[in-house]
Short mmCIF file of C-alpha atoms in Angstrom, two decimals:
data_model
loop_
_atom_site.label_atom_id
_atom_site.label_comp_id
_atom_site.label_asym_id
_atom_site.label_seq_id
_atom_site.Cartn_x
_atom_site.Cartn_y
_atom_site.Cartn_z
CA MET A 395 4.65 32.83 -3.15
CA LYS A 396 3.26 35.91 -4.70
CA LEU A 397 1.97 38.88 -2.69
CA PHE A 398 -1.25 39.05 -4.56
CA PRO A 399 -2.97 35.87 -5.69
CA GLU A 400 -3.63 35.11 -9.30
CA ASN A 401 -4.41 31.97 -11.40
CA ASP A 402 -3.91 31.05 -15.05
CA TYR A 403 -6.10 28.59 -16.82
CA SER A 404 -6.31 27.06 -20.35
CA ILE A 405 -9.94 26.53 -21.34
CA GLU A 406 -11.68 24.44 -23.90
CA LEU A 407 -15.10 25.74 -25.08
CA ASN A 408 -18.29 23.81 -26.02
CA ASN A 409 -18.89 26.24 -28.94
CA ASN A 410 -16.72 28.44 -31.09
CA SER A 411 -15.18 31.64 -29.68
CA SER A 412 -17.43 34.05 -31.60
CA LEU A 413 -20.59 32.54 -30.15
CA ALA A 414 -18.95 32.63 -26.56
CA ILE A 415 -17.99 36.32 -26.97
CA SER A 416 -21.45 37.21 -28.13
CA GLU A 417 -23.02 35.30 -25.10
CA LEU A 418 -20.65 37.10 -22.77
CA GLU A 419 -21.44 40.54 -24.39
CA ASN A 420 -25.20 39.81 -23.69
CA GLN A 421 -24.42 39.33 -19.95
CA THR A 422 -21.87 42.13 -19.58
CA LEU A 423 -22.25 45.97 -18.85
CA SER A 424 -19.70 48.20 -20.37
CA LYS A 425 -17.17 49.71 -18.03
CA GLU A 426 -18.08 53.19 -19.35
CA GLN A 427 -21.86 52.95 -18.45
CA PHE A 428 -23.17 54.39 -15.37
CA VAL A 429 -25.87 52.11 -14.12
CA THR A 430 -27.70 52.30 -10.74
CA ASN A 431 -28.74 48.63 -10.77
CA TRP A 432 -25.70 46.52 -11.65
CA ASN A 433 -27.22 43.20 -10.75
CA ASN A 434 -29.14 42.89 -14.00
CA GLN A 435 -26.03 41.70 -15.75
CA ALA A 436 -23.66 38.99 -14.56
CA PHE A 437 -20.43 41.01 -15.34
CA ILE A 438 -18.98 44.52 -15.84
CA GLY A 439 -16.08 45.01 -18.21
CA LYS A 440 -14.65 45.38 -21.63
CA ILE A 441 -15.17 42.86 -24.46
CA GLU A 442 -13.27 42.94 -27.81
CA THR A 443 -13.45 40.59 -30.69
CA ASN A 444 -11.66 37.72 -29.08
CA GLU A 445 -10.51 39.15 -25.70
CA PHE A 446 -12.36 40.15 -22.63
CA GLU A 447 -11.67 41.67 -19.21
CA VAL A 448 -14.55 41.41 -16.79
CA LYS A 449 -15.48 41.32 -13.12
CA LEU A 450 -18.60 40.28 -11.26
CA SER A 451 -21.39 42.87 -11.13
CA LYS A 452 -21.91 42.47 -7.37
CA LYS A 453 -20.92 45.74 -5.89
CA LEU A 454 -18.34 44.95 -3.32
CA VAL A 455 -17.67 41.28 -4.13
CA GLY A 456 -17.02 42.00 -7.74
CA GLU A 457 -14.13 44.31 -7.10
CA VAL A 458 -11.96 41.56 -5.55
CA CYS A 459 -10.88 39.87 -8.75
CA VAL A 460 -10.71 40.46 -12.50
CA LEU A 461 -11.12 37.71 -15.18
CA LYS A 462 -9.14 38.37 -18.29
CA GLY A 463 -9.29 35.91 -21.22
CA LYS A 464 -8.46 35.41 -24.82
CA LEU A 465 -10.48 32.96 -26.99
CA GLU A 466 -9.42 31.48 -30.28
CA SER A 467 -11.64 28.91 -32.07
CA GLU A 468 -12.61 26.46 -29.31
CA LYS A 469 -9.68 27.11 -27.02
CA GLY A 470 -8.47 29.98 -24.92
CA THR A 471 -6.74 31.24 -21.94
CA LEU A 472 -8.07 32.75 -18.74
CA LYS A 473 -6.19 34.73 -16.13
CA VAL A 474 -7.81 35.58 -12.80
CA ARG A 475 -6.02 38.24 -10.79
CA THR A 476 -6.61 40.49 -7.85
CA SER A 477 -8.07 43.88 -8.90
CA ARG A 478 -6.08 47.05 -8.69
CA ILE A 479 -8.34 48.63 -6.04
CA PHE A 480 -7.82 45.84 -3.67
CA LYS A 481 -4.04 45.95 -4.23
CA ILE A 482 -4.17 49.66 -3.35
CA ILE A 483 -6.25 49.04 -0.18
CA PHE A 484 -3.88 46.20 0.96
CA VAL A 485 -0.81 48.27 0.50
CA ALA A 486 -2.31 51.18 2.35
CA ILE A 487 -3.17 48.94 5.26
CA VAL A 488 0.30 47.40 5.25
CA LEU A 489 1.88 50.85 5.15
CA PHE A 490 -0.32 51.98 8.06
CA ALA A 491 0.76 48.90 10.05
CA LEU A 492 4.38 49.52 9.25
CA SER A 493 4.22 53.03 10.38
CA GLY A 494 2.64 51.66 13.57
CA ILE A 495 5.55 49.30 14.06
CA VAL A 496 8.05 52.17 13.63
CA THR A 497 6.06 54.25 16.16
CA ALA A 498 6.00 51.31 18.62
CA ILE A 499 9.77 50.84 18.37
CA ILE A 500 10.31 54.49 18.89
CA GLN A 501 8.07 54.62 21.98
CA ASN A 502 9.46 51.27 23.22
CA LYS A 503 6.02 49.64 23.18
CA LEU A 504 7.22 46.39 21.75
CA GLU A 505 4.02 44.31 22.65
CA MET A 506 2.21 46.47 19.84
CA ILE A 507 4.49 45.03 17.24
CA PHE A 508 2.99 41.54 17.57
CA HIS A 509 -0.48 43.01 17.01
CA LEU A 510 0.52 44.97 13.95
CA VAL A 511 2.34 42.08 12.38
CA MET A 512 -0.70 39.82 13.01
CA THR A 513 -2.87 42.48 11.40
CA ILE A 514 -0.80 42.29 8.15
CA LEU A 515 -0.77 38.52 8.24
CA VAL A 516 -4.50 38.14 8.79
CA MET A 517 -5.27 40.69 5.99
CA ARG A 518 -3.04 38.84 3.53
CA PHE A 519 -3.91 35.27 4.33
CA ILE A 520 -7.52 35.41 5.54
CA PHE A 521 -9.09 38.26 3.72
CA LEU A 522 -7.02 38.54 0.51
CA GLU A 523 -6.23 34.81 -0.18
CA PHE A 524 -9.42 33.15 0.95
CA GLY A 525 -11.55 35.93 -0.33
CA PHE A 526 -9.91 35.77 -3.63
CA ARG A 527 -10.39 31.98 -3.85
CA ILE A 528 -14.07 32.09 -3.08
CA ILE A 529 -14.87 35.02 -5.44
CA SER A 530 -12.70 33.79 -8.19
CA LYS A 531 -14.37 30.54 -8.16
CA SER A 532 -17.81 32.14 -8.22
CA GLY A 533 -16.61 34.32 -11.17
CA ILE A 534 -15.25 31.24 -13.02
CA ASN A 535 -18.50 29.32 -12.46
CA LYS A 536 -20.63 32.22 -13.75
CA LEU A 537 -18.25 32.49 -16.75
CA THR A 538 -18.43 28.78 -17.36
CA GLU A 539 -22.22 28.91 -17.36
CA ILE A 540 -22.26 31.86 -19.79
CA ILE A 541 -19.71 31.07 -22.43
CA GLY A 542 -19.90 27.25 -22.12
CA ILE A 543 -16.54 26.07 -20.81
CA LYS A 544 -16.12 22.42 -21.42
CA GLU A 545 -12.74 22.01 -19.75
CA LEU A 546 -10.74 24.24 -17.40
CA LYS A 547 -7.06 23.34 -16.64
CA LYS A 548 -4.93 25.37 -14.25
CA THR A 549 -1.55 26.22 -15.84
CA LEU A 550 1.59 26.50 -13.69
CA HIS A 551 3.65 29.68 -13.50
CA ASN A 552 7.27 29.66 -14.44
CA ASN A 553 8.91 32.01 -12.08
CA VAL A 554 12.51 32.34 -13.41
#
């Protein structure tokens, strides 16, 4: 099991990739733009000729996962991963909890260790895993609607 959730998909498009990329460009704000109302577009990100890296434009929700894809003719790949900012926040919380565990051991307050370990587990499995699943599904649904994904197949990781 990985520390941070991510999913890989192979996709099949209804149309060709150039039409899908142009539709995605119409619904995506550039990363470099500073906009006060992000909700006018579906995504924020970077789009190139046949590749894209976008996140949902919802302020807090959109930061959870990043959708990165590559399209060629009517097929492509899509990788959904946890964003860097949520990885940093999670690591900071884990380090804070670990320092609390060390402090509890030094002060001989062993009942605090259970609470701190439970904090780490709840953050990982409840907030990070379930939050990622819900928000990535929302992002994939929005992407499917915009670029016209006909078929979405989850690919397996080869961890060797």
